[in-house]
Amino acid sequence: MIKKKLLILGGSSDIGIEIIKIYLKNNFSVLAQYNKGNRNFFSLVNENSKCVKKIKFDFSSNNQKIENFFKKKDVLKSDVFINALGAIFETNYENIKLKDFEKSIKINSYPSLYATSILGRKMAKKKWGRIVNLGSIGVKFGGGERNFPYSLSKFILEFFPSHSKKWVKQNVFVNTIRVGATNTKLHKKLPKKNLKKRAELIPIKRMANTQEIAKFIFFIGSNKNTYISHQVIPISGGE
Protein backbone atom coordinates (compact mmCIF):
# COMPACT_ATOMS: atom_id res chain seq x y z
CA MET A 1 0.00 0.00 0.00
CA ILE A 2 1.40 3.40 -1.02
CA LYS A 3 1.65 5.78 1.91
CA LYS A 4 -0.04 9.14 1.69
CA LYS A 5 2.30 12.11 2.13
CA LEU A 6 1.96 14.92 4.65
CA LEU A 7 3.63 18.29 4.22
CA ILE A 8 3.66 20.30 7.43
CA LEU A 9 4.99 23.83 7.82
CA GLY A 10 6.06 24.63 11.36
CA GLY A 11 6.77 20.98 12.08
CA SER A 12 9.04 21.73 15.04
CA SER A 13 6.37 23.63 17.00
CA ASP A 14 4.81 21.85 19.98
CA ILE A 15 1.56 21.28 18.09
CA GLY A 16 3.49 20.45 14.92
CA ILE A 17 5.36 17.64 16.67
CA GLU A 18 2.11 16.10 17.91
CA ILE A 19 0.61 16.37 14.43
CA ILE A 20 3.59 14.51 12.97
CA LYS A 21 3.25 11.77 15.59
CA ILE A 22 -0.40 11.09 14.87
CA TYR A 23 0.09 11.03 11.09
CA LEU A 24 2.98 8.60 11.50
CA LYS A 25 0.73 6.31 13.58
CA ASN A 26 -1.70 6.35 10.66
CA ASN A 27 0.88 5.24 8.10
CA PHE A 28 1.72 8.58 6.48
CA SER A 29 5.15 9.66 5.32
CA VAL A 30 6.02 13.18 6.46
CA LEU A 31 7.91 16.14 5.01
CA ALA A 32 8.41 18.53 7.93
CA GLN A 33 9.54 22.12 7.41
CA TYR A 34 11.35 23.82 10.27
CA ASN A 35 13.44 26.92 10.77
CA LYS A 36 15.48 26.61 13.98
CA GLY A 37 14.10 23.31 15.26
CA ASN A 38 14.55 21.88 18.75
CA ARG A 39 15.66 18.70 20.52
CA ASN A 40 12.22 17.09 20.59
CA PHE A 41 11.75 17.67 16.87
CA PHE A 42 15.14 16.31 15.87
CA SER A 43 14.67 13.26 18.11
CA LEU A 44 11.33 12.50 16.48
CA VAL A 45 12.82 12.84 13.00
CA ASN A 46 15.81 10.63 13.85
CA GLU A 47 13.62 7.94 15.44
CA ASN A 48 11.45 7.83 12.30
CA SER A 49 14.07 8.52 9.64
CA LYS A 50 12.45 6.10 7.15
CA CYS A 51 9.14 7.95 7.25
CA VAL A 52 10.06 11.54 8.12
CA LYS A 53 12.17 13.93 6.10
CA LYS A 54 13.01 17.32 7.56
CA ILE A 55 13.53 20.39 5.41
CA LYS A 56 15.02 23.59 6.81
CA PHE A 57 13.56 26.80 5.43
CA ASP A 58 13.05 30.34 6.67
CA PHE A 59 9.84 31.92 5.36
CA SER A 60 11.19 35.40 6.01
CA SER A 61 13.29 34.75 2.88
CA ASN A 62 12.70 36.64 -0.35
CA ASN A 63 9.64 35.81 -2.42
CA GLN A 64 11.52 33.96 -5.13
CA LYS A 65 13.00 31.52 -2.60
CA ILE A 66 9.54 30.93 -1.12
CA GLU A 67 8.07 30.22 -4.55
CA ASN A 68 10.93 27.84 -5.30
CA PHE A 69 10.31 26.00 -2.03
CA PHE A 70 6.81 25.05 -3.15
CA LYS A 71 8.08 23.82 -6.50
CA LYS A 72 10.29 21.13 -4.95
CA LYS A 73 9.38 17.61 -6.09
CA ASP A 74 8.80 16.31 -2.56
CA VAL A 75 6.51 19.25 -1.79
CA LEU A 76 4.44 18.82 -4.95
CA LYS A 77 3.74 15.17 -4.08
CA SER A 78 1.88 16.10 -0.87
CA ASP A 79 -1.55 14.57 -0.25
CA VAL A 80 -2.13 16.54 2.96
CA PHE A 81 -0.87 20.07 3.60
CA ILE A 82 -0.93 21.53 7.10
CA ASN A 83 0.15 25.07 7.86
CA ALA A 84 1.25 25.21 11.50
CA LEU A 85 3.47 28.28 11.16
CA GLY A 86 3.13 30.66 14.09
CA ALA A 87 5.66 33.49 14.31
CA ILE A 88 4.90 36.03 17.03
CA PHE A 89 6.37 39.54 17.08
CA GLU A 90 5.33 41.23 20.31
CA THR A 91 3.78 44.65 19.82
CA ASN A 92 0.47 46.29 20.66
CA TYR A 93 -1.84 48.04 18.23
CA GLU A 94 -1.09 51.56 19.50
CA ASN A 95 2.63 51.25 18.78
CA ILE A 96 2.46 49.11 15.66
CA LYS A 97 4.59 49.84 12.62
CA LEU A 98 4.10 48.71 9.04
CA LYS A 99 7.09 46.38 9.29
CA ASP A 100 5.29 44.51 12.10
CA PHE A 101 2.40 43.74 9.77
CA GLU A 102 4.76 42.79 6.97
CA LYS A 103 6.86 40.31 8.99
CA SER A 104 3.91 38.51 10.55
CA ILE A 105 1.81 38.22 7.40
CA LYS A 106 4.77 37.12 5.28
CA ILE A 107 5.51 34.16 7.58
CA ASN A 108 2.07 33.20 8.89
CA SER A 109 -0.13 33.91 5.85
CA TYR A 110 1.68 34.11 2.52
CA PRO A 111 3.13 30.56 2.48
CA SER A 112 -0.26 28.94 2.98
CA LEU A 113 -2.08 31.12 0.44
CA TYR A 114 0.56 30.40 -2.18
CA ALA A 115 0.91 26.70 -1.35
CA THR A 116 -2.85 26.17 -1.43
CA SER A 117 -3.00 27.51 -4.99
CA ILE A 118 -0.29 25.11 -6.16
CA LEU A 119 -0.98 22.01 -4.06
CA GLY A 120 -4.77 22.27 -4.31
CA ARG A 121 -4.59 21.95 -8.09
CA LYS A 122 -2.22 18.98 -7.80
CA MET A 123 -4.53 17.29 -5.29
CA ALA A 124 -7.56 17.88 -7.52
CA LYS A 125 -5.84 16.03 -10.36
CA LYS A 126 -5.27 13.08 -8.00
CA LYS A 127 -8.89 13.40 -6.80
CA TRP A 128 -7.95 13.54 -3.13
CA GLY A 129 -6.37 16.02 -0.77
CA ARG A 130 -6.68 17.80 2.56
CA ILE A 131 -5.49 21.30 3.45
CA VAL A 132 -5.64 22.52 7.05
CA ASN A 133 -4.57 25.90 8.40
CA LEU A 134 -3.96 26.52 12.07
CA GLY A 135 -5.62 29.82 12.84
CA SER A 136 -6.19 31.46 16.21
CA ILE A 137 -9.11 32.10 18.55
CA GLY A 138 -7.57 35.55 19.03
CA VAL A 139 -9.23 36.52 15.75
CA LYS A 140 -12.59 36.33 17.49
CA PHE A 141 -11.52 38.96 20.01
CA GLY A 142 -9.73 41.34 17.67
CA GLY A 143 -6.25 40.17 18.59
CA GLY A 144 -4.31 39.97 21.81
CA GLU A 145 -3.10 43.02 23.69
CA ARG A 146 0.54 42.45 22.74
CA ASN A 147 0.32 40.25 19.65
CA PHE A 148 -2.04 42.03 17.27
CA PRO A 149 -0.04 41.30 14.06
CA TYR A 150 -0.15 37.57 14.84
CA SER A 151 -3.95 37.53 15.12
CA LEU A 152 -4.31 39.59 11.96
CA SER A 153 -2.11 37.17 10.01
CA LYS A 154 -4.20 34.26 11.29
CA PHE A 155 -7.40 36.02 10.25
CA ILE A 156 -6.18 36.01 6.65
CA LEU A 157 -6.19 32.19 6.81
CA GLU A 158 -9.97 32.32 7.19
CA PHE A 159 -10.28 33.68 3.64
CA PHE A 160 -10.99 30.87 1.19
CA PRO A 161 -10.45 31.79 -2.48
CA SER A 162 -13.64 31.05 -4.43
CA HIS A 163 -11.64 29.06 -6.99
CA SER A 164 -10.73 26.49 -4.33
CA LYS A 165 -14.38 25.45 -4.00
CA LYS A 166 -14.09 23.86 -7.44
CA TRP A 167 -11.78 21.26 -5.89
CA VAL A 168 -14.34 19.99 -3.39
CA LYS A 169 -16.04 17.75 -5.96
CA GLN A 170 -12.56 16.24 -6.52
CA ASN A 171 -12.45 15.33 -2.80
CA VAL A 172 -10.05 18.14 -1.89
CA PHE A 173 -11.12 19.84 1.34
CA VAL A 174 -9.74 23.10 2.71
CA ASN A 175 -10.39 24.20 6.30
CA THR A 176 -9.03 26.52 8.98
CA ILE A 177 -8.94 25.63 12.67
CA ARG A 178 -9.26 28.46 15.19
CA VAL A 179 -6.88 27.05 17.77
CA GLY A 180 -7.70 28.13 21.30
CA ALA A 181 -5.25 28.90 24.09
CA THR A 182 -2.95 25.89 24.19
CA ASN A 183 -0.20 24.92 26.59
CA THR A 184 2.84 25.43 24.36
CA LYS A 185 6.24 27.13 24.53
CA LEU A 186 4.95 29.81 22.15
CA HIS A 187 3.54 31.68 25.15
CA LYS A 188 7.07 32.17 26.50
CA LYS A 189 7.55 34.71 23.73
CA LEU A 190 5.00 36.85 25.59
CA PRO A 191 6.53 36.82 29.09
CA LYS A 192 4.10 39.39 30.48
CA LYS A 193 1.11 37.24 29.60
CA ASN A 194 -0.74 35.90 32.66
CA LEU A 195 -1.56 32.34 31.58
CA LYS A 196 -3.53 31.54 34.74
CA LYS A 197 -5.76 34.55 34.15
CA ARG A 198 -6.08 33.59 30.47
CA ALA A 199 -7.23 30.08 31.37
CA GLU A 200 -9.90 31.48 33.68
CA LEU A 201 -11.49 33.24 30.71
CA ILE A 202 -12.08 29.90 28.98
CA PRO A 203 -15.46 28.32 29.85
CA ILE A 204 -13.80 24.92 30.34
CA LYS A 205 -11.34 26.64 32.74
CA ARG A 206 -8.14 25.25 31.29
CA MET A 207 -5.90 25.56 28.28
CA ALA A 208 -5.89 22.86 25.62
CA ASN A 209 -3.09 20.34 25.39
CA THR A 210 -1.26 19.70 22.14
CA GLN A 211 -2.62 16.17 21.75
CA GLU A 212 -6.22 17.44 21.76
CA ILE A 213 -5.43 19.87 18.97
CA ALA A 214 -3.48 17.33 16.91
CA LYS A 215 -6.24 14.69 17.09
CA PHE A 216 -8.82 17.09 15.72
CA ILE A 217 -6.50 18.30 12.98
CA PHE A 218 -5.94 14.69 11.91
CA PHE A 219 -9.69 14.14 11.77
CA ILE A 220 -10.16 17.18 9.51
CA GLY A 221 -7.04 16.42 7.49
CA SER A 222 -7.56 12.75 6.67
CA ASN A 223 -10.02 10.20 5.24
CA LYS A 224 -12.00 10.51 8.46
CA ASN A 225 -13.28 13.83 7.14
CA THR A 226 -15.71 12.98 4.35
CA TYR A 227 -17.86 16.11 4.11
CA ILE A 228 -16.34 19.20 5.79
CA SER A 229 -14.70 21.85 3.63
CA HIS A 230 -14.23 25.62 3.56
CA GLN A 231 -15.10 26.03 7.21
CA VAL A 232 -13.57 27.90 10.14
CA ILE A 233 -13.75 25.53 13.08
CA PRO A 234 -12.87 26.55 16.65
CA ILE A 235 -11.17 24.25 19.16
CA SER A 236 -11.33 26.64 22.07
CA GLY A 237 -12.94 25.13 25.13
CA GLY A 238 -16.20 27.00 24.59
CA GLU A 239 -14.86 30.48 23.83
C-alpha atoms as a printed R data frame, in Angstrom:
    type eleno elety resid chain resno       x      y       z
1   ATOM     1    CA   MET     A     1   0.000  0.000   0.000
2   ATOM     2    CA   ILE     A     2   1.399  3.399  -1.016
3   ATOM     3    CA   LYS     A     3   1.651  5.782   1.909
4   ATOM     4    CA   LYS     A     4  -0.038  9.141   1.685
5   ATOM     5    CA   LYS     A     5   2.296 12.108   2.132
6   ATOM     6    CA   LEU     A     6   1.957 14.919   4.654
7   ATOM     7    CA   LEU     A     7   3.631 18.291   4.222
8   ATOM     8    CA   ILE     A     8   3.656 20.299   7.433
9   ATOM     9    CA   LEU     A     9   4.985 23.827   7.818
10  ATOM    10    CA   GLY     A    10   6.060 24.627  11.361
11  ATOM    11    CA   GLY     A    11   6.773 20.984  12.085
12  ATOM    12    CA   SER     A    12   9.040 21.731  15.043
13  ATOM    13    CA   SER     A    13   6.375 23.633  17.001
14  ATOM    14    CA   ASP     A    14   4.814 21.853  19.984
15  ATOM    15    CA   ILE     A    15   1.565 21.277  18.094
16  ATOM    16    CA   GLY     A    16   3.490 20.449  14.918
17  ATOM    17    CA   ILE     A    17   5.363 17.637  16.675
18  ATOM    18    CA   GLU     A    18   2.115 16.104  17.915
19  ATOM    19    CA   ILE     A    19   0.615 16.372  14.434
20  ATOM    20    CA   ILE     A    20   3.592 14.510  12.970
21  ATOM    21    CA   LYS     A    21   3.251 11.766  15.595
22  ATOM    22    CA   ILE     A    22  -0.404 11.088  14.875
23  ATOM    23    CA   TYR     A    23   0.093 11.026  11.088
24  ATOM    24    CA   LEU     A    24   2.976  8.595  11.502
25  ATOM    25    CA   LYS     A    25   0.734  6.309  13.575
26  ATOM    26    CA   ASN     A    26  -1.699  6.347  10.662
27  ATOM    27    CA   ASN     A    27   0.880  5.237   8.100
28  ATOM    28    CA   PHE     A    28   1.720  8.584   6.477
29  ATOM    29    CA   SER     A    29   5.150  9.665   5.318
30  ATOM    30    CA   VAL     A    30   6.021 13.183   6.456
31  ATOM    31    CA   LEU     A    31   7.912 16.143   5.011
32  ATOM    32    CA   ALA     A    32   8.409 18.533   7.926
33  ATOM    33    CA   GLN     A    33   9.542 22.117   7.410
34  ATOM    34    CA   TYR     A    34  11.348 23.818  10.273
35  ATOM    35    CA   ASN     A    35  13.444 26.924  10.772
36  ATOM    36    CA   LYS     A    36  15.478 26.611  13.980
37  ATOM    37    CA   GLY     A    37  14.096 23.311  15.261
38  ATOM    38    CA   ASN     A    38  14.553 21.876  18.752
39  ATOM    39    CA   ARG     A    39  15.658 18.699  20.523
40  ATOM    40    CA   ASN     A    40  12.222 17.086  20.591
41  ATOM    41    CA   PHE     A    41  11.746 17.670  16.872
42  ATOM    42    CA   PHE     A    42  15.138 16.314  15.868
43  ATOM    43    CA   SER     A    43  14.673 13.265  18.106
44  ATOM    44    CA   LEU     A    44  11.329 12.503  16.484
45  ATOM    45    CA   VAL     A    45  12.823 12.845  13.005
46  ATOM    46    CA   ASN     A    46  15.810 10.627  13.846
47  ATOM    47    CA   GLU     A    47  13.623  7.937  15.436
48  ATOM    48    CA   ASN     A    48  11.449  7.833  12.304
49  ATOM    49    CA   SER     A    49  14.066  8.515   9.641
50  ATOM    50    CA   LYS     A    50  12.451  6.103   7.153
51  ATOM    51    CA   CYS     A    51   9.137  7.945   7.253
52  ATOM    52    CA   VAL     A    52  10.061 11.540   8.124
53  ATOM    53    CA   LYS     A    53  12.166 13.934   6.098
54  ATOM    54    CA   LYS     A    54  13.005 17.324   7.561
55  ATOM    55    CA   ILE     A    55  13.527 20.394   5.407
56  ATOM    56    CA   LYS     A    56  15.022 23.588   6.806
57  ATOM    57    CA   PHE     A    57  13.563 26.798   5.430
58  ATOM    58    CA   ASP     A    58  13.054 30.337   6.674
59  ATOM    59    CA   PHE     A    59   9.844 31.923   5.362
60  ATOM    60    CA   SER     A    60  11.192 35.396   6.007
61  ATOM    61    CA   SER     A    61  13.290 34.751   2.875
62  ATOM    62    CA   ASN     A    62  12.704 36.645  -0.353
63  ATOM    63    CA   ASN     A    63   9.637 35.814  -2.416
64  ATOM    64    CA   GLN     A    64  11.523 33.958  -5.133
65  ATOM    65    CA   LYS     A    65  12.998 31.524  -2.604
66  ATOM    66    CA   ILE     A    66   9.541 30.934  -1.123
67  ATOM    67    CA   GLU     A    67   8.069 30.220  -4.552
68  ATOM    68    CA   ASN     A    68  10.934 27.836  -5.300
69  ATOM    69    CA   PHE     A    69  10.309 25.997  -2.030
70  ATOM    70    CA   PHE     A    70   6.807 25.054  -3.145
71  ATOM    71    CA   LYS     A    71   8.081 23.824  -6.502
72  ATOM    72    CA   LYS     A    72  10.294 21.129  -4.955
73  ATOM    73    CA   LYS     A    73   9.376 17.610  -6.094
74  ATOM    74    CA   ASP     A    74   8.799 16.313  -2.559
75  ATOM    75    CA   VAL     A    75   6.514 19.253  -1.787
76  ATOM    76    CA   LEU     A    76   4.443 18.821  -4.948
77  ATOM    77    CA   LYS     A    77   3.738 15.171  -4.076
78  ATOM    78    CA   SER     A    78   1.878 16.100  -0.874
79  ATOM    79    CA   ASP     A    79  -1.550 14.568  -0.246
80  ATOM    80    CA   VAL     A    80  -2.131 16.544   2.958
81  ATOM    81    CA   PHE     A    81  -0.873 20.070   3.599
82  ATOM    82    CA   ILE     A    82  -0.926 21.528   7.101
83  ATOM    83    CA   ASN     A    83   0.150 25.073   7.857
84  ATOM    84    CA   ALA     A    84   1.250 25.212  11.499
85  ATOM    85    CA   LEU     A    85   3.465 28.280  11.159
86  ATOM    86    CA   GLY     A    86   3.133 30.656  14.088
87  ATOM    87    CA   ALA     A    87   5.657 33.492  14.309
88  ATOM    88    CA   ILE     A    88   4.901 36.035  17.030
89  ATOM    89    CA   PHE     A    89   6.370 39.541  17.081
90  ATOM    90    CA   GLU     A    90   5.332 41.233  20.314
91  ATOM    91    CA   THR     A    91   3.782 44.653  19.816
92  ATOM    92    CA   ASN     A    92   0.471 46.292  20.662
93  ATOM    93    CA   TYR     A    93  -1.842 48.038  18.225
94  ATOM    94    CA   GLU     A    94  -1.091 51.555  19.499
95  ATOM    95    CA   ASN     A    95   2.629 51.250  18.784
96  ATOM    96    CA   ILE     A    96   2.459 49.112  15.658
97  ATOM    97    CA   LYS     A    97   4.590 49.845  12.617
98  ATOM    98    CA   LEU     A    98   4.097 48.708   9.036
99  ATOM    99    CA   LYS     A    99   7.092 46.376   9.291
100 ATOM   100    CA   ASP     A   100   5.293 44.507  12.101
101 ATOM   101    CA   PHE     A   101   2.398 43.735   9.772
102 ATOM   102    CA   GLU     A   102   4.761 42.791   6.970
103 ATOM   103    CA   LYS     A   103   6.858 40.308   8.992
104 ATOM   104    CA   SER     A   104   3.913 38.508  10.552
105 ATOM   105    CA   ILE     A   105   1.809 38.219   7.396
106 ATOM   106    CA   LYS     A   106   4.769 37.118   5.283
107 ATOM   107    CA   ILE     A   107   5.511 34.164   7.578
108 ATOM   108    CA   ASN     A   108   2.072 33.204   8.889
109 ATOM   109    CA   SER     A   109  -0.127 33.913   5.850
110 ATOM   110    CA   TYR     A   110   1.680 34.114   2.516
111 ATOM   111    CA   PRO     A   111   3.130 30.557   2.479
112 ATOM   112    CA   SER     A   112  -0.263 28.938   2.975
113 ATOM   113    CA   LEU     A   113  -2.079 31.125   0.438
114 ATOM   114    CA   TYR     A   114   0.559 30.404  -2.181
115 ATOM   115    CA   ALA     A   115   0.913 26.702  -1.349
116 ATOM   116    CA   THR     A   116  -2.850 26.168  -1.432
117 ATOM   117    CA   SER     A   117  -3.001 27.507  -4.991
118 ATOM   118    CA   ILE     A   118  -0.287 25.107  -6.161
119 ATOM   119    CA   LEU     A   119  -0.984 22.011  -4.058
120 ATOM   120    CA   GLY     A   120  -4.772 22.267  -4.305
121 ATOM   121    CA   ARG     A   121  -4.590 21.953  -8.085
122 ATOM   122    CA   LYS     A   122  -2.224 18.985  -7.801
123 ATOM   123    CA   MET     A   123  -4.534 17.288  -5.286
124 ATOM   124    CA   ALA     A   124  -7.557 17.880  -7.515
125 ATOM   125    CA   LYS     A   125  -5.841 16.025 -10.356
126 ATOM   126    CA   LYS     A   126  -5.272 13.079  -7.999
127 ATOM   127    CA   LYS     A   127  -8.888 13.399  -6.798
128 ATOM   128    CA   TRP     A   128  -7.952 13.539  -3.132
129 ATOM   129    CA   GLY     A   129  -6.366 16.018  -0.766
130 ATOM   130    CA   ARG     A   130  -6.684 17.800   2.562
131 ATOM   131    CA   ILE     A   131  -5.488 21.297   3.452
132 ATOM   132    CA   VAL     A   132  -5.635 22.520   7.050
133 ATOM   133    CA   ASN     A   133  -4.569 25.905   8.396
134 ATOM   134    CA   LEU     A   134  -3.955 26.519  12.073
135 ATOM   135    CA   GLY     A   135  -5.625 29.820  12.837
136 ATOM   136    CA   SER     A   136  -6.190 31.461  16.209
137 ATOM   137    CA   ILE     A   137  -9.110 32.096  18.550
138 ATOM   138    CA   GLY     A   138  -7.573 35.548  19.026
139 ATOM   139    CA   VAL     A   139  -9.229 36.521  15.747
140 ATOM   140    CA   LYS     A   140 -12.595 36.329  17.493
141 ATOM   141    CA   PHE     A   141 -11.516 38.956  20.012
142 ATOM   142    CA   GLY     A   142  -9.734 41.345  17.667
143 ATOM   143    CA   GLY     A   143  -6.250 40.170  18.592
144 ATOM   144    CA   GLY     A   144  -4.310 39.965  21.810
145 ATOM   145    CA   GLU     A   145  -3.104 43.023  23.686
146 ATOM   146    CA   ARG     A   146   0.542 42.448  22.742
147 ATOM   147    CA   ASN     A   147   0.318 40.245  19.648
148 ATOM   148    CA   PHE     A   148  -2.037 42.028  17.268
149 ATOM   149    CA   PRO     A   149  -0.036 41.298  14.060
150 ATOM   150    CA   TYR     A   150  -0.148 37.573  14.844
151 ATOM   151    CA   SER     A   151  -3.949 37.531  15.124
152 ATOM   152    CA   LEU     A   152  -4.313 39.592  11.961
153 ATOM   153    CA   SER     A   153  -2.111 37.165  10.010
154 ATOM   154    CA   LYS     A   154  -4.195 34.259  11.291
155 ATOM   155    CA   PHE     A   155  -7.401 36.020  10.255
156 ATOM   156    CA   ILE     A   156  -6.179 36.011   6.651
157 ATOM   157    CA   LEU     A   157  -6.189 32.191   6.806
158 ATOM   158    CA   GLU     A   158  -9.972 32.317   7.187
159 ATOM   159    CA   PHE     A   159 -10.275 33.678   3.643
160 ATOM   160    CA   PHE     A   160 -10.989 30.869   1.189
161 ATOM   161    CA   PRO     A   161 -10.449 31.794  -2.475
162 ATOM   162    CA   SER     A   162 -13.635 31.051  -4.433
163 ATOM   163    CA   HIS     A   163 -11.636 29.060  -6.991
164 ATOM   164    CA   SER     A   164 -10.725 26.493  -4.331
165 ATOM   165    CA   LYS     A   165 -14.378 25.451  -4.003
166 ATOM   166    CA   LYS     A   166 -14.090 23.857  -7.442
167 ATOM   167    CA   TRP     A   167 -11.785 21.263  -5.886
168 ATOM   168    CA   VAL     A   168 -14.341 19.993  -3.392
169 ATOM   169    CA   LYS     A   169 -16.037 17.751  -5.960
170 ATOM   170    CA   GLN     A   170 -12.564 16.236  -6.518
171 ATOM   171    CA   ASN     A   171 -12.449 15.329  -2.796
172 ATOM   172    CA   VAL     A   172 -10.048 18.144  -1.892
173 ATOM   173    CA   PHE     A   173 -11.120 19.841   1.340
174 ATOM   174    CA   VAL     A   174  -9.737 23.104   2.713
175 ATOM   175    CA   ASN     A   175 -10.393 24.202   6.304
176 ATOM   176    CA   THR     A   176  -9.029 26.517   8.977
177 ATOM   177    CA   ILE     A   177  -8.940 25.626  12.672
178 ATOM   178    CA   ARG     A   178  -9.263 28.455  15.190
179 ATOM   179    CA   VAL     A   179  -6.883 27.047  17.766
180 ATOM   180    CA   GLY     A   180  -7.705 28.133  21.300
181 ATOM   181    CA   ALA     A   181  -5.254 28.899  24.086
182 ATOM   182    CA   THR     A   182  -2.953 25.888  24.187
183 ATOM   183    CA   ASN     A   183  -0.204 24.917  26.595
184 ATOM   184    CA   THR     A   184   2.845 25.431  24.356
185 ATOM   185    CA   LYS     A   185   6.236 27.130  24.528
186 ATOM   186    CA   LEU     A   186   4.947 29.807  22.155
187 ATOM   187    CA   HIS     A   187   3.544 31.681  25.149
188 ATOM   188    CA   LYS     A   188   7.071 32.165  26.501
189 ATOM   189    CA   LYS     A   189   7.551 34.710  23.730
190 ATOM   190    CA   LEU     A   190   4.997 36.851  25.588
191 ATOM   191    CA   PRO     A   191   6.535 36.818  29.095
192 ATOM   192    CA   LYS     A   192   4.098 39.391  30.480
193 ATOM   193    CA   LYS     A   193   1.110 37.237  29.601
194 ATOM   194    CA   ASN     A   194  -0.739 35.902  32.656
195 ATOM   195    CA   LEU     A   195  -1.562 32.338  31.580
196 ATOM   196    CA   LYS     A   196  -3.526 31.540  34.741
197 ATOM   197    CA   LYS     A   197  -5.763 34.546  34.152
198 ATOM   198    CA   ARG     A   198  -6.080 33.592  30.468
199 ATOM   199    CA   ALA     A   199  -7.226 30.083  31.371
200 ATOM   200    CA   GLU     A   200  -9.897 31.484  33.682
201 ATOM   201    CA   LEU     A   201 -11.491 33.237  30.708
202 ATOM   202    CA   ILE     A   202 -12.084 29.901  28.978
203 ATOM   203    CA   PRO     A   203 -15.457 28.320  29.848
204 ATOM   204    CA   ILE     A   204 -13.798 24.915  30.344
205 ATOM   205    CA   LYS     A   205 -11.338 26.644  32.739
206 ATOM   206    CA   ARG     A   206  -8.138 25.252  31.291
207 ATOM   207    CA   MET     A   207  -5.902 25.556  28.276
208 ATOM   208    CA   ALA     A   208  -5.886 22.859  25.618
209 ATOM   209    CA   ASN     A   209  -3.086 20.345  25.391
210 ATOM   210    CA   THR     A   210  -1.261 19.703  22.136
211 ATOM   211    CA   GLN     A   211  -2.616 16.170  21.755
212 ATOM   212    CA   GLU     A   212  -6.215 17.438  21.758
213 ATOM   213    CA   ILE     A   213  -5.431 19.873  18.967
214 ATOM   214    CA   ALA     A   214  -3.482 17.325  16.909
215 ATOM   215    CA   LYS     A   215  -6.243 14.694  17.090
216 ATOM   216    CA   PHE     A   216  -8.817 17.086  15.716
217 ATOM   217    CA   ILE     A   217  -6.497 18.296  12.978
218 ATOM   218    CA   PHE     A   218  -5.939 14.688  11.910
219 ATOM   219    CA   PHE     A   219  -9.689 14.143  11.774
220 ATOM   220    CA   ILE     A   220 -10.157 17.178   9.509
221 ATOM   221    CA   GLY     A   221  -7.037 16.421   7.488
222 ATOM   222    CA   SER     A   222  -7.559 12.746   6.666
223 ATOM   223    CA   ASN     A   223 -10.017 10.203   5.241
224 ATOM   224    CA   LYS     A   224 -12.005 10.512   8.461
225 ATOM   225    CA   ASN     A   225 -13.281 13.830   7.138
226 ATOM   226    CA   THR     A   226 -15.707 12.977   4.346
227 ATOM   227    CA   TYR     A   227 -17.857 16.115   4.110
228 ATOM   228    CA   ILE     A   228 -16.340 19.197   5.791
229 ATOM   229    CA   SER     A   229 -14.703 21.853   3.630
230 ATOM   230    CA   HIS     A   230 -14.226 25.622   3.557
231 ATOM   231    CA   GLN     A   231 -15.099 26.027   7.205
232 ATOM   232    CA   VAL     A   232 -13.565 27.898  10.137
233 ATOM   233    CA   ILE     A   233 -13.747 25.526  13.085
234 ATOM   234    CA   PRO     A   234 -12.869 26.548  16.654
235 ATOM   235    CA   ILE     A   235 -11.168 24.253  19.158
236 ATOM   236    CA   SER     A   236 -11.325 26.639  22.065
237 ATOM   237    CA   GLY     A   237 -12.941 25.128  25.134
238 ATOM   238    CA   GLY     A   238 -16.205 26.998  24.586
239 ATOM   239    CA   GLU     A   239 -14.859 30.480  23.825
